[in-house]
CSV table of C-alpha atoms in Angstrom, one decimal:
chain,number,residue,atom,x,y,z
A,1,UNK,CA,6.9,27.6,8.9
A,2,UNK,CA,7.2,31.3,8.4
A,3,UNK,CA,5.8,33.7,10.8
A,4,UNK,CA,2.6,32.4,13.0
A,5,UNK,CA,0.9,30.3,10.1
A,6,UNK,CA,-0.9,27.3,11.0
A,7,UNK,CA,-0.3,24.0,8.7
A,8,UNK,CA,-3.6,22.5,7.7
A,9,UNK,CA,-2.8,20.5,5.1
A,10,UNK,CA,-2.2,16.8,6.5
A,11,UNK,CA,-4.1,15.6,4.0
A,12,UNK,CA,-1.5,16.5,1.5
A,13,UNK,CA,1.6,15.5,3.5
A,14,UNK,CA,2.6,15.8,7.4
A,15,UNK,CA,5.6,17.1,9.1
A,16,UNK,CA,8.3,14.2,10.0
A,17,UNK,CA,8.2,13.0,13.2
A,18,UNK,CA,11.3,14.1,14.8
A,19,UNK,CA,12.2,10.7,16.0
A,20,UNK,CA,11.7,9.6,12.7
A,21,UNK,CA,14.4,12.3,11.5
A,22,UNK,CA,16.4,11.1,14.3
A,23,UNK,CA,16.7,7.5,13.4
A,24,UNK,CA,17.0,8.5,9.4
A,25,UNK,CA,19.9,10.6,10.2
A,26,UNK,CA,22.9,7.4,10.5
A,27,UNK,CA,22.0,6.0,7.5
A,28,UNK,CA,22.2,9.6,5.7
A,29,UNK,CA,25.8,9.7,7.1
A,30,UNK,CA,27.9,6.9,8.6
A,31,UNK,CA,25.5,4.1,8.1
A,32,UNK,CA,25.5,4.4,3.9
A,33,UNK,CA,25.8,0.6,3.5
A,34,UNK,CA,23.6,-0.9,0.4
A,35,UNK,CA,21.5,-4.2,1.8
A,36,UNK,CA,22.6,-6.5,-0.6
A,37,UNK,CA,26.4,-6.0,0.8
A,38,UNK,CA,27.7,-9.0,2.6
A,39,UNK,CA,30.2,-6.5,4.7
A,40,UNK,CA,29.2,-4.9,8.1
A,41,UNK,CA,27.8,-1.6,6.7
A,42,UNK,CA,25.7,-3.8,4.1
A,43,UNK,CA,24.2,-6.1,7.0
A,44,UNK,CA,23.4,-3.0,9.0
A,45,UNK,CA,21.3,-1.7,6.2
A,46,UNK,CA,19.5,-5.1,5.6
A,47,UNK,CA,18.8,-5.2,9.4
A,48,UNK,CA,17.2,-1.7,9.2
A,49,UNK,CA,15.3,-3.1,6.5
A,50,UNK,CA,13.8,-5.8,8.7
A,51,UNK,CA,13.2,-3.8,11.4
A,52,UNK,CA,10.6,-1.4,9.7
A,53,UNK,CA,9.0,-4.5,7.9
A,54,UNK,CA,8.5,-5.8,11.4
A,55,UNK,CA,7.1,-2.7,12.3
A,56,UNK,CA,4.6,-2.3,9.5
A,57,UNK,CA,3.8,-5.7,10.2
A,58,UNK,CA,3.0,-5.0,13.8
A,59,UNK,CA,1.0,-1.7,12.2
A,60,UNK,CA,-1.6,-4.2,9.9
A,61,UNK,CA,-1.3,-7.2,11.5
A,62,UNK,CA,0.4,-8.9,8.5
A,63,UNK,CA,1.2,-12.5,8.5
A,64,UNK,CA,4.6,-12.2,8.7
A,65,UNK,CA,7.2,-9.2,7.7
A,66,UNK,CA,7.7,-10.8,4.8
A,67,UNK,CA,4.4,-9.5,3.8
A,68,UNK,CA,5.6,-6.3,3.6
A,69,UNK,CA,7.5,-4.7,0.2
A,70,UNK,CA,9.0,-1.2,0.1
A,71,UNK,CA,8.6,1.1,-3.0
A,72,UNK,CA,8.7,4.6,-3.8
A,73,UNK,CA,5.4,6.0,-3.1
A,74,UNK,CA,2.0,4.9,-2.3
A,75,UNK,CA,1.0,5.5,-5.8
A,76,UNK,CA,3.7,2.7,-7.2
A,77,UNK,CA,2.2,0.2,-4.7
A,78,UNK,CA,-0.7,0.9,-6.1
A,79,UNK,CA,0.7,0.3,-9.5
A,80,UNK,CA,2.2,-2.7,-8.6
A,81,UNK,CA,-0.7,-4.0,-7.0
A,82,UNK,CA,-3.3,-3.8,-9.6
A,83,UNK,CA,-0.8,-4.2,-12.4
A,84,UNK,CA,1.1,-7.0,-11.2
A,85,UNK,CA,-1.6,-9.0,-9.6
A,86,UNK,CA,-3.1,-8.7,-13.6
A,87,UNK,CA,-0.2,-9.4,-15.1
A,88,UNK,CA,0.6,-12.9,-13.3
A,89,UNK,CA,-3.3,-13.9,-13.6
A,90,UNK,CA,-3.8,-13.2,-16.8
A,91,UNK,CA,-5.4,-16.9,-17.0
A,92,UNK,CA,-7.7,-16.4,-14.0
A,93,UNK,CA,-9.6,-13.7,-15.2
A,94,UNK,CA,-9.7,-10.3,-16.7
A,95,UNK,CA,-12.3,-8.5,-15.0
A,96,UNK,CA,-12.1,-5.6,-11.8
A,97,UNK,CA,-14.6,-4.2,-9.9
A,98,UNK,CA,-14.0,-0.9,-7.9
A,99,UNK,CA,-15.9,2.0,-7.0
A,100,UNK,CA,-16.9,5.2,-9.3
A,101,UNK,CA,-14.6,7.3,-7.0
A,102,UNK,CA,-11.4,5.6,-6.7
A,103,UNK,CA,-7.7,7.3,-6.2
A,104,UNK,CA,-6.7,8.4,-9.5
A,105,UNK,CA,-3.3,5.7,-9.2
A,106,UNK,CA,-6.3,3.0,-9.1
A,107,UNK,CA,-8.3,4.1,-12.0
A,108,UNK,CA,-5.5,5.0,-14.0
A,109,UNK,CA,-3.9,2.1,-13.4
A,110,UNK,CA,-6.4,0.0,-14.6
A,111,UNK,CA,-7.7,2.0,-17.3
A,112,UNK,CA,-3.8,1.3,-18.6
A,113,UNK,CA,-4.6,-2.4,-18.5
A,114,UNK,CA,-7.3,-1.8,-21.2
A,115,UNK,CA,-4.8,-2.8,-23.4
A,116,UNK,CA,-4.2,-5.9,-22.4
A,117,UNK,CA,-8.0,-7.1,-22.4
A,118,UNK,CA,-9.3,-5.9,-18.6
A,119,UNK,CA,-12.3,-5.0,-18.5
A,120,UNK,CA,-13.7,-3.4,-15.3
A,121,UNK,CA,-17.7,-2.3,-13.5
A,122,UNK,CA,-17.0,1.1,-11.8
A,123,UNK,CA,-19.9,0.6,-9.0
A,124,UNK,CA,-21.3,4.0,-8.4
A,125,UNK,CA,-21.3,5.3,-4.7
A,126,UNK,CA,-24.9,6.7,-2.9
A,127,UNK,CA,-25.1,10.3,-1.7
A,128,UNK,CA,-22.5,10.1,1.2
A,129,UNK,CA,-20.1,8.7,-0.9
A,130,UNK,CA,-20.5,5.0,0.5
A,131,UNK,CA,-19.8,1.5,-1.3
A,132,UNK,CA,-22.5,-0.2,-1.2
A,133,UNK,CA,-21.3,-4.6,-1.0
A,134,UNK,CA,-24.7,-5.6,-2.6
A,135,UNK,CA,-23.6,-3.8,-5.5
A,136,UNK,CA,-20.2,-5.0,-5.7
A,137,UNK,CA,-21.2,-8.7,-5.1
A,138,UNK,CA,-23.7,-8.2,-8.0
A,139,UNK,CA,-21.0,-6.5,-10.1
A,140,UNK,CA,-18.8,-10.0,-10.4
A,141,UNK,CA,-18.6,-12.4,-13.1
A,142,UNK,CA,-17.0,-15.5,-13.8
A,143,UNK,CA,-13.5,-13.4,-14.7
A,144,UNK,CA,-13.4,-11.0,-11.8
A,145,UNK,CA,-9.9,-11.5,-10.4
A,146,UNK,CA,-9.7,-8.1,-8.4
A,147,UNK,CA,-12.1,-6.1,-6.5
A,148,UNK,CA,-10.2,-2.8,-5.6
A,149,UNK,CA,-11.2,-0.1,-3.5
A,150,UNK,CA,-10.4,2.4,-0.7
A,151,UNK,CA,-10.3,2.8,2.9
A,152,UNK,CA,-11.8,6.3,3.3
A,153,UNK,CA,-12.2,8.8,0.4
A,154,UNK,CA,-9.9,11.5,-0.1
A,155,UNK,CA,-12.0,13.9,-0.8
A,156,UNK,CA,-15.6,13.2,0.9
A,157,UNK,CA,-14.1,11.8,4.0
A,158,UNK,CA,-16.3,8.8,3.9
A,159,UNK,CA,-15.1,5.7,5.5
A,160,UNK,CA,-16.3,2.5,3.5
A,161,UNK,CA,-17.5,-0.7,4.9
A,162,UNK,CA,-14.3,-2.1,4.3
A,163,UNK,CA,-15.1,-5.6,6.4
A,164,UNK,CA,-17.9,-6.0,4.1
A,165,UNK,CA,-16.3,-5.7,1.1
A,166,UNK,CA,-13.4,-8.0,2.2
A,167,UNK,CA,-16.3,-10.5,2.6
A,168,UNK,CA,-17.7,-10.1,-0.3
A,169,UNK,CA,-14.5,-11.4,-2.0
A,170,UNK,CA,-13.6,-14.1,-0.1
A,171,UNK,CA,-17.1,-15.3,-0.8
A,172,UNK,CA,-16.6,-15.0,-4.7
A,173,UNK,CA,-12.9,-16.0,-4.2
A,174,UNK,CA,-11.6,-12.9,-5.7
A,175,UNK,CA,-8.3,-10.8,-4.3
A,176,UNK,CA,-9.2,-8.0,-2.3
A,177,UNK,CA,-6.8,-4.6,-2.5
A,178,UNK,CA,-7.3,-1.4,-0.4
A,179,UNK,CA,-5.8,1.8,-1.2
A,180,UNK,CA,-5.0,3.2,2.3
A,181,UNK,CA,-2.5,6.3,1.1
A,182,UNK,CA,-4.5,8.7,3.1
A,183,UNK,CA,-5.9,6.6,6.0
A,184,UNK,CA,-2.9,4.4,7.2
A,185,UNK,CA,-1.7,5.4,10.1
A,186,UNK,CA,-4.8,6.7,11.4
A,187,UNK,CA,-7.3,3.8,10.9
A,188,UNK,CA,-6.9,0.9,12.3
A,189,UNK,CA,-6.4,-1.4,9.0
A,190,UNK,CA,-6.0,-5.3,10.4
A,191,UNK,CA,-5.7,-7.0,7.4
A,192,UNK,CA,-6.3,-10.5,8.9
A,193,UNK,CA,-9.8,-9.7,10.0
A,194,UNK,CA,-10.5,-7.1,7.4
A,195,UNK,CA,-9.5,-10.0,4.8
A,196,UNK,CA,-7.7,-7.5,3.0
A,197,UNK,CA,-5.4,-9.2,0.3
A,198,UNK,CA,-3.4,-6.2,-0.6
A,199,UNK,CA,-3.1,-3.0,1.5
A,200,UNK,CA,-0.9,0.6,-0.1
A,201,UNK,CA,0.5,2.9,2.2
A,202,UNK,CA,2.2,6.4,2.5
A,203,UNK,CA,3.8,7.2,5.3
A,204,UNK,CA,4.5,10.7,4.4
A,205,UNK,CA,1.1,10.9,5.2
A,206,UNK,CA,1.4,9.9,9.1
A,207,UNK,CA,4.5,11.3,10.1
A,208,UNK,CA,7.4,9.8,7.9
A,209,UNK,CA,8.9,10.7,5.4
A,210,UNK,CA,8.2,10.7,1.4
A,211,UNK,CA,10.1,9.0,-1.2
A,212,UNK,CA,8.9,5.9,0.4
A,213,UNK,CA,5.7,4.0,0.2
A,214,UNK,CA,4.3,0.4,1.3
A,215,UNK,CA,2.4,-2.6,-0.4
A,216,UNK,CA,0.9,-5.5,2.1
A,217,UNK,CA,0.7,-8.8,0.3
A,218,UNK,CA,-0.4,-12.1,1.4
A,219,UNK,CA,1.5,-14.6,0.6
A,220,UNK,CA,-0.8,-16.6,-1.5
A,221,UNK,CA,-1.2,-13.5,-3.5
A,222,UNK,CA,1.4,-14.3,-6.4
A,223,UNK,CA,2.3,-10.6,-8.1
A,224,UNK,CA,4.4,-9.9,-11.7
A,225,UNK,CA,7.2,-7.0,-10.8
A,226,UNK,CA,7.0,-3.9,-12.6
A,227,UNK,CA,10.7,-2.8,-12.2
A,228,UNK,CA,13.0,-5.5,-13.8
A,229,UNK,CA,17.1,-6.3,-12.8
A,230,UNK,CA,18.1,-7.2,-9.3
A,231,UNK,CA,16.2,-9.6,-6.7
A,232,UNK,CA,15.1,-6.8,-3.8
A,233,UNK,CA,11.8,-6.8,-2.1
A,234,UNK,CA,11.4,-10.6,-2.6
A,235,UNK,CA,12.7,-10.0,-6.2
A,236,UNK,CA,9.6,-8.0,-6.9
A,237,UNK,CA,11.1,-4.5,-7.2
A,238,UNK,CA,14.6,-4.3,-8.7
A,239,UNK,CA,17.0,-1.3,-7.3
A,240,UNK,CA,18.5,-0.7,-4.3
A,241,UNK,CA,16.1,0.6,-1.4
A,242,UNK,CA,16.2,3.9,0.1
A,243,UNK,CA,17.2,2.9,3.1
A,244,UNK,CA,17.1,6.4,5.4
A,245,UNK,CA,13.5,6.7,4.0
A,246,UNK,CA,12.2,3.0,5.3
A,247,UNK,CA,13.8,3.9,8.5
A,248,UNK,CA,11.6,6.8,8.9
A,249,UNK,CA,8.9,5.6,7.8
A,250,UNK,CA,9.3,2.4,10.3
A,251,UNK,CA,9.5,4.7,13.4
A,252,UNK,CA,6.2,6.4,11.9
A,253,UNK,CA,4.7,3.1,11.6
A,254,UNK,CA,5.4,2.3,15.3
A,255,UNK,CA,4.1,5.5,16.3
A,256,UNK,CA,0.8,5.4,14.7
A,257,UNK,CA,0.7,1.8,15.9
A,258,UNK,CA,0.6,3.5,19.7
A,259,UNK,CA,-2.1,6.3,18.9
């Protein structure tokens, strides 16, 4: 940065770690291999692959890393989560609660599945900005299918009672999704004891770099794809993967994993 200015921003987006650069660099260069090669640069790509889903696993305590899908940004996880989770359980419901003060990815996101017949109860928030689970609880019906929410609040800072919510819909049976594009990395996010169903990350945000993003499933979540053609990411996202950027973002992972 020019001159003596101080970055305070991080909200926004973080430098990269420069062991994160460092391990991107290869697979800028000599390393160019696509993952779905059978040759020797191709399997070297699909093993980077599967070493940063093992280390977002590690990160949120996923079942397995084959919990784990890549996409482009934390907003398209976040698109793909609410969308596709609607999409394939179109016969389980059509009903979301979430909070008055979601990420704009959320609420636009399901305001586009208006369209299709979702409905959804904002809950409104106290002073503090705080979720309160009574009110969630109270807010489902018979076609809730989704209760979406966040970690901590972009813009008030407040962390919710995300344990409390997760309860809440195991109770009623409902999938569980927490947007975590400005928290992950810095909160701890377990997703087995938080009971969180679907977890969206950013790793620019911690460290790594952008053009990459993260979406946590469990596995008895069953999700639509939004991006059609080949079988990659479990044959949930078409297109090759940006390989250099998963890197990165998998040594960023580590990282905040150690902090």
């Amino acid at each position: 940065m020019a001159g003596d200015a101080i970055y305070l921003d991080h909200l926004a987006t973080t430098p990269l770690l420069p062991e994160a650069r460092e391990a991107m660099l290869p697979f800028l260069g000599e390393r160019f291999g696509q993952p779905g090669s059978i040759h020797q640069q191709g399997l070297a790509a699909r093993d980077a692959l599967a070493r940063a889903r093992e280390q977002f696993s590690v990160l949120v305590n996923a079942e397995s890393p084959e919990s784990i899908l890549f996409t482009s940004s934390g907003t398209e996880a976040v698109n793909h989560a609410i969308k596709g989770l609607a999409w394939h359980s179109r016969r389980r419901g059509s009903h979301i609660v979430c909070s008055a003060i979601e990420h704009p990815a959320v609420l636009a996101s399901i305001e586009f599945l208006k369209r299709d017949g979702i409905t959804c109860t904002r809950v409104p928030v106290d002073g503090e900005g705080f979720i309160d689970p009574g009110a969630v609880r109270r807010a489902i019906t018979d076609e809730t299918f989704l209760i979406a929410t966040h970690a901590a609040n972009y813009d008030a800072g407040t962390i919710q009672p995300v344990r409390e919510l997760g309860a809440v819909a195991a109770d009623a049976g409902v999938t569980f999704l927490v947007e975590a594009n400005y928290t992950g990395g810095w909160l701890p996010l377990n997703v087995q004891e938080l009971g969180i169903d679907l977890l969206t990350l950013s790793p620019h945000r911690f460290y790594g770099p952008k053009g990459v993003g993260v979406l946590y499933r469990n596995r008895r979540v069953r999700l639509a794809p939004l991006i059609h053609g080949g079988t990659q990411e479990a044959g949930l996202r078409a297109g090759i993967e940006n390989v250099a950027a998963i890197v990165g973002a998998g040594v960023a992972a580590e990282q905040a994993g150690r902090d």
